mmCIF file of N, CA and C in Angstrom:
data_model
loop_
_atom_site.group_PDB
_atom_site.id
_atom_site.type_symbol
_atom_site.label_atom_id
_atom_site.label_comp_id
_atom_site.label_asym_id
_atom_site.label_seq_id
_atom_site.Cartn_x
_atom_site.Cartn_y
_atom_site.Cartn_z
ATOM 1 N N MET A 1 -43.316 143.283 25.840
ATOM 2 C CA MET A 1 -44.128 142.277 25.176
ATOM 3 C C MET A 1 -43.999 142.415 23.669
ATOM 4 N N LYS A 2 -44.103 141.301 23.006
ATOM 5 C CA LYS A 2 -44.043 141.255 21.552
ATOM 6 C C LYS A 2 -45.397 140.823 21.022
ATOM 7 N N PHE A 3 -45.613 141.066 19.724
ATOM 8 C CA PHE A 3 -46.838 140.634 19.061
ATOM 9 C C PHE A 3 -46.507 139.541 18.061
ATOM 10 N N VAL A 4 -47.370 138.530 18.005
ATOM 11 C CA VAL A 4 -47.229 137.408 17.090
ATOM 12 C C VAL A 4 -48.354 137.492 16.069
ATOM 13 N N LEU A 5 -48.004 137.357 14.793
ATOM 14 C CA LEU A 5 -48.973 137.448 13.699
ATOM 15 C C LEU A 5 -49.528 136.075 13.363
ATOM 16 N N MET A 6 -50.859 135.972 13.331
ATOM 17 C CA MET A 6 -51.570 134.775 12.901
ATOM 18 C C MET A 6 -52.422 135.181 11.699
ATOM 19 N N LEU A 7 -52.254 134.478 10.552
ATOM 20 C CA LEU A 7 -52.933 134.852 9.314
ATOM 21 C C LEU A 7 -53.579 133.622 8.695
ATOM 22 N N SER A 8 -54.826 133.754 8.261
ATOM 23 C CA SER A 8 -55.490 132.641 7.585
ATOM 24 C C SER A 8 -56.291 133.162 6.398
ATOM 25 N N VAL A 9 -56.575 132.249 5.472
ATOM 26 C CA VAL A 9 -57.379 132.567 4.292
ATOM 27 C C VAL A 9 -58.800 132.060 4.559
ATOM 28 N N CYS A 10 -59.775 132.929 4.267
ATOM 29 C CA CYS A 10 -61.170 132.595 4.535
ATOM 30 C C CYS A 10 -62.018 132.770 3.279
ATOM 31 N N SER A 11 -63.098 131.998 3.218
ATOM 32 C CA SER A 11 -64.051 132.090 2.125
ATOM 33 C C SER A 11 -65.322 132.766 2.624
ATOM 34 N N PHE A 12 -65.749 133.809 1.918
ATOM 35 C CA PHE A 12 -67.002 134.468 2.259
ATOM 36 C C PHE A 12 -68.201 133.702 1.701
ATOM 37 N N VAL A 13 -67.953 132.676 0.883
ATOM 38 C CA VAL A 13 -69.016 131.819 0.364
ATOM 39 C C VAL A 13 -69.377 130.754 1.398
ATOM 40 N N THR A 14 -68.358 130.062 1.913
ATOM 41 C CA THR A 14 -68.599 128.967 2.856
ATOM 42 C C THR A 14 -68.519 129.401 4.312
ATOM 43 N N GLY A 15 -67.878 130.534 4.569
ATOM 44 C CA GLY A 15 -67.699 130.994 5.944
ATOM 45 C C GLY A 15 -66.574 130.273 6.674
ATOM 46 N N GLU A 16 -65.815 129.448 5.951
ATOM 47 C CA GLU A 16 -64.737 128.685 6.561
ATOM 48 C C GLU A 16 -63.391 129.371 6.364
ATOM 49 N N CYS A 17 -62.509 129.124 7.316
ATOM 50 C CA CYS A 17 -61.142 129.642 7.234
ATOM 51 C C CYS A 17 -60.163 128.476 7.343
ATOM 52 N N LYS A 18 -59.068 128.575 6.617
ATOM 53 C CA LYS A 18 -57.985 127.602 6.748
ATOM 54 C C LYS A 18 -57.324 127.797 8.114
ATOM 55 N N ASP A 19 -56.621 126.777 8.581
ATOM 56 C CA ASP A 19 -55.883 126.917 9.832
ATOM 57 C C ASP A 19 -54.909 128.087 9.703
ATOM 58 N N PRO A 20 -54.824 128.903 10.737
ATOM 59 C CA PRO A 20 -53.940 130.074 10.647
ATOM 60 C C PRO A 20 -52.465 129.688 10.594
ATOM 61 N N ILE A 21 -51.718 130.522 9.904
ATOM 62 C CA ILE A 21 -50.271 130.397 9.843
ATOM 63 C C ILE A 21 -49.699 131.326 10.908
ATOM 64 N N ARG A 22 -48.833 130.794 11.746
ATOM 65 C CA ARG A 22 -48.187 131.611 12.776
ATOM 66 C C ARG A 22 -46.809 132.011 12.263
ATOM 67 N N TYR A 23 -46.580 133.284 12.177
ATOM 68 C CA TYR A 23 -45.304 133.791 11.696
ATOM 69 C C TYR A 23 -44.265 133.721 12.801
ATOM 70 N N GLN A 24 -43.046 133.335 12.432
ATOM 71 C CA GLN A 24 -41.953 133.225 13.397
ATOM 72 C C GLN A 24 -41.489 134.598 13.876
ATOM 73 N N GLU A 25 -41.565 135.565 12.971
ATOM 74 C CA GLU A 25 -41.151 136.931 13.313
ATOM 75 C C GLU A 25 -42.110 137.510 14.345
ATOM 76 N N THR A 26 -41.570 138.216 15.321
ATOM 77 C CA THR A 26 -42.406 138.925 16.286
ATOM 78 C C THR A 26 -42.236 140.425 16.076
ATOM 79 N N PHE A 27 -43.172 141.184 16.604
ATOM 80 C CA PHE A 27 -43.213 142.626 16.373
ATOM 81 C C PHE A 27 -43.285 143.369 17.693
ATOM 82 N N ASP A 28 -42.652 144.520 17.727
ATOM 83 C CA ASP A 28 -42.617 145.330 18.949
ATOM 84 C C ASP A 28 -43.928 146.050 19.207
ATOM 85 N N THR A 29 -44.687 146.352 18.125
ATOM 86 C CA THR A 29 -45.936 147.104 18.288
ATOM 87 C C THR A 29 -47.050 146.465 17.456
ATOM 88 N N TRP A 30 -48.280 146.758 17.859
ATOM 89 C CA TRP A 30 -49.443 146.309 17.105
ATOM 90 C C TRP A 30 -49.377 146.868 15.688
ATOM 91 N N LYS A 31 -48.995 148.117 15.554
ATOM 92 C CA LYS A 31 -48.936 148.762 14.244
ATOM 93 C C LYS A 31 -48.015 148.003 13.296
ATOM 94 N N GLU A 32 -46.819 147.664 13.753
ATOM 95 C CA GLU A 32 -45.885 146.916 12.908
ATOM 96 C C GLU A 32 -46.498 145.585 12.468
ATOM 97 N N CYS A 33 -47.118 144.895 13.399
ATOM 98 C CA CYS A 33 -47.741 143.608 13.113
ATOM 99 C C CYS A 33 -48.868 143.759 12.091
ATOM 100 N N ALA A 34 -49.728 144.746 12.282
ATOM 101 C CA ALA A 34 -50.861 144.960 11.380
ATOM 102 C C ALA A 34 -50.398 145.322 9.970
ATOM 103 N N ILE A 35 -49.370 146.138 9.856
ATOM 104 C CA ILE A 35 -48.853 146.528 8.539
ATOM 105 C C ILE A 35 -48.304 145.313 7.803
ATOM 106 N N VAL A 36 -47.541 144.463 8.497
ATOM 107 C CA VAL A 36 -47.010 143.256 7.867
ATOM 108 C C VAL A 36 -48.157 142.321 7.478
ATOM 109 N N ALA A 37 -49.170 142.210 8.329
ATOM 110 C CA ALA A 37 -50.330 141.363 8.016
ATOM 111 C C ALA A 37 -51.026 141.829 6.744
ATOM 112 N N LEU A 38 -51.238 143.120 6.616
ATOM 113 C CA LEU A 38 -51.912 143.657 5.429
ATOM 114 C C LEU A 38 -51.048 143.501 4.187
ATOM 115 N N ASP A 39 -49.759 143.775 4.314
ATOM 116 C CA ASP A 39 -48.841 143.627 3.194
ATOM 117 C C ASP A 39 -48.765 142.166 2.748
ATOM 118 N N THR A 40 -48.664 141.256 3.694
ATOM 119 C CA THR A 40 -48.618 139.828 3.390
ATOM 120 C C THR A 40 -49.918 139.372 2.732
ATOM 121 N N SER A 41 -51.041 139.888 3.201
ATOM 122 C CA SER A 41 -52.341 139.541 2.616
ATOM 123 C C SER A 41 -52.405 139.936 1.150
ATOM 124 N N ILE A 42 -51.931 141.125 0.832
ATOM 125 C CA ILE A 42 -51.933 141.596 -0.554
ATOM 126 C C ILE A 42 -51.079 140.680 -1.420
ATOM 127 N N LYS A 43 -49.869 140.372 -0.949
ATOM 128 C CA LYS A 43 -48.968 139.516 -1.719
ATOM 129 C C LYS A 43 -49.562 138.124 -1.924
ATOM 130 N N TYR A 44 -50.181 137.590 -0.894
ATOM 131 C CA TYR A 44 -50.774 136.261 -0.980
ATOM 132 C C TYR A 44 -51.907 136.233 -2.000
ATOM 133 N N LEU A 45 -52.795 137.217 -1.931
ATOM 134 C CA LEU A 45 -53.927 137.265 -2.860
ATOM 135 C C LEU A 45 -53.463 137.514 -4.294
ATOM 136 N N GLU A 46 -52.451 138.338 -4.473
ATOM 137 C CA GLU A 46 -51.922 138.587 -5.818
ATOM 138 C C GLU A 46 -51.335 137.310 -6.427
ATOM 139 N N ALA A 47 -50.786 136.443 -5.596
ATOM 140 C CA ALA A 47 -50.160 135.208 -6.086
ATOM 141 C C ALA A 47 -51.182 134.108 -6.383
ATOM 142 N N MET A 48 -52.356 134.224 -5.815
ATOM 143 C CA MET A 48 -53.382 133.187 -6.009
ATOM 144 C C MET A 48 -54.093 133.345 -7.344
ATOM 145 N N ASP A 49 -54.710 132.257 -7.780
ATOM 146 C CA ASP A 49 -55.478 132.229 -9.014
ATOM 147 C C ASP A 49 -56.728 133.115 -8.892
ATOM 148 N N THR A 50 -56.903 134.025 -9.833
ATOM 149 C CA THR A 50 -58.016 134.981 -9.803
ATOM 150 C C THR A 50 -59.369 134.272 -9.801
ATOM 151 N N ASP A 51 -59.522 133.238 -10.619
ATOM 152 C CA ASP A 51 -60.803 132.522 -10.682
ATOM 153 C C ASP A 51 -61.155 131.890 -9.335
ATOM 154 N N THR A 52 -60.159 131.317 -8.664
ATOM 155 C CA THR A 52 -60.396 130.694 -7.357
ATOM 156 C C THR A 52 -60.798 131.742 -6.326
ATOM 157 N N ILE A 53 -60.103 132.860 -6.323
ATOM 158 C CA ILE A 53 -60.439 133.939 -5.380
ATOM 159 C C ILE A 53 -61.864 134.420 -5.610
ATOM 160 N N ASN A 54 -62.228 134.632 -6.871
ATOM 161 C CA ASN A 54 -63.569 135.127 -7.184
ATOM 162 C C ASN A 54 -64.642 134.080 -6.910
ATOM 163 N N LYS A 55 -64.368 132.825 -7.235
ATOM 164 C CA LYS A 55 -65.353 131.750 -7.036
ATOM 165 C C LYS A 55 -65.707 131.584 -5.561
ATOM 166 N N PHE A 56 -64.684 131.567 -4.710
ATOM 167 C CA PHE A 56 -64.906 131.332 -3.285
ATOM 168 C C PHE A 56 -64.910 132.618 -2.457
ATOM 169 N N LYS A 57 -64.761 133.765 -3.140
ATOM 170 C CA LYS A 57 -64.713 135.073 -2.462
ATOM 171 C C LYS A 57 -63.720 135.008 -1.289
ATOM 172 N N LEU A 58 -62.465 134.712 -1.642
ATOM 173 C CA LEU A 58 -61.426 134.544 -0.636
ATOM 174 C C LEU A 58 -60.865 135.878 -0.171
ATOM 175 N N SER A 59 -60.507 135.902 1.076
ATOM 176 C CA SER A 59 -59.829 137.036 1.676
ATOM 177 C C SER A 59 -58.998 136.508 2.835
ATOM 178 N N THR A 60 -58.292 137.383 3.498
ATOM 179 C CA THR A 60 -57.497 136.955 4.642
ATOM 180 C C THR A 60 -58.086 137.499 5.925
ATOM 181 N N GLN A 61 -57.746 136.823 6.985
ATOM 182 C CA GLN A 61 -58.118 137.251 8.328
ATOM 183 C C GLN A 61 -56.854 137.181 9.160
ATOM 184 N N TYR A 62 -56.620 138.173 9.978
ATOM 185 C CA TYR A 62 -55.404 138.135 10.793
ATOM 186 C C TYR A 62 -55.677 138.619 12.197
ATOM 187 N N THR A 63 -54.762 138.257 13.069
ATOM 188 C CA THR A 63 -54.757 138.793 14.413
ATOM 189 C C THR A 63 -53.311 138.950 14.851
ATOM 190 N N CYS A 64 -53.076 139.922 15.683
ATOM 191 C CA CYS A 64 -51.761 140.139 16.280
ATOM 192 C C CYS A 64 -51.934 139.925 17.780
ATOM 193 N N LYS A 65 -51.418 138.797 18.255
ATOM 194 C CA LYS A 65 -51.590 138.448 19.663
ATOM 195 C C LYS A 65 -50.351 138.824 20.466
ATOM 196 N N GLN A 66 -50.593 139.358 21.644
ATOM 197 C CA GLN A 66 -49.467 139.682 22.521
ATOM 198 C C GLN A 66 -48.870 138.400 23.058
ATOM 199 N N ASN A 67 -47.568 138.319 22.988
ATOM 200 C CA ASN A 67 -46.829 137.162 23.455
ATOM 201 C C ASN A 67 -45.994 137.599 24.640
ATOM 202 N N LYS A 68 -46.350 137.145 25.822
ATOM 203 C CA LYS A 68 -45.622 137.559 27.027
ATOM 204 C C LYS A 68 -44.282 136.829 27.089
ATOM 205 N N GLU A 69 -43.246 137.609 27.087
ATOM 206 C CA GLU A 69 -41.897 137.038 27.181
ATOM 207 C C GLU A 69 -41.514 136.832 28.634
ATOM 208 N N ILE A 70 -40.792 135.774 28.878
ATOM 209 C CA ILE A 70 -40.364 135.479 30.251
ATOM 210 C C ILE A 70 -39.032 136.161 30.522
#
């Protein structure tokens, strides 16, 4: 089985999250998926406007779902 990464940006002010982005890359283990999710989250937040992040208290939310291969 492989793991599929789903990542979305959420606001701690409104409690809303954007629709998740599904990554095409799959991962052999939960650990690999989680590390990429955290690394991607850091890069995404670093690229965003600081004022917007602070105003809406933005962060990321992720999940690594098992994808059963046929």
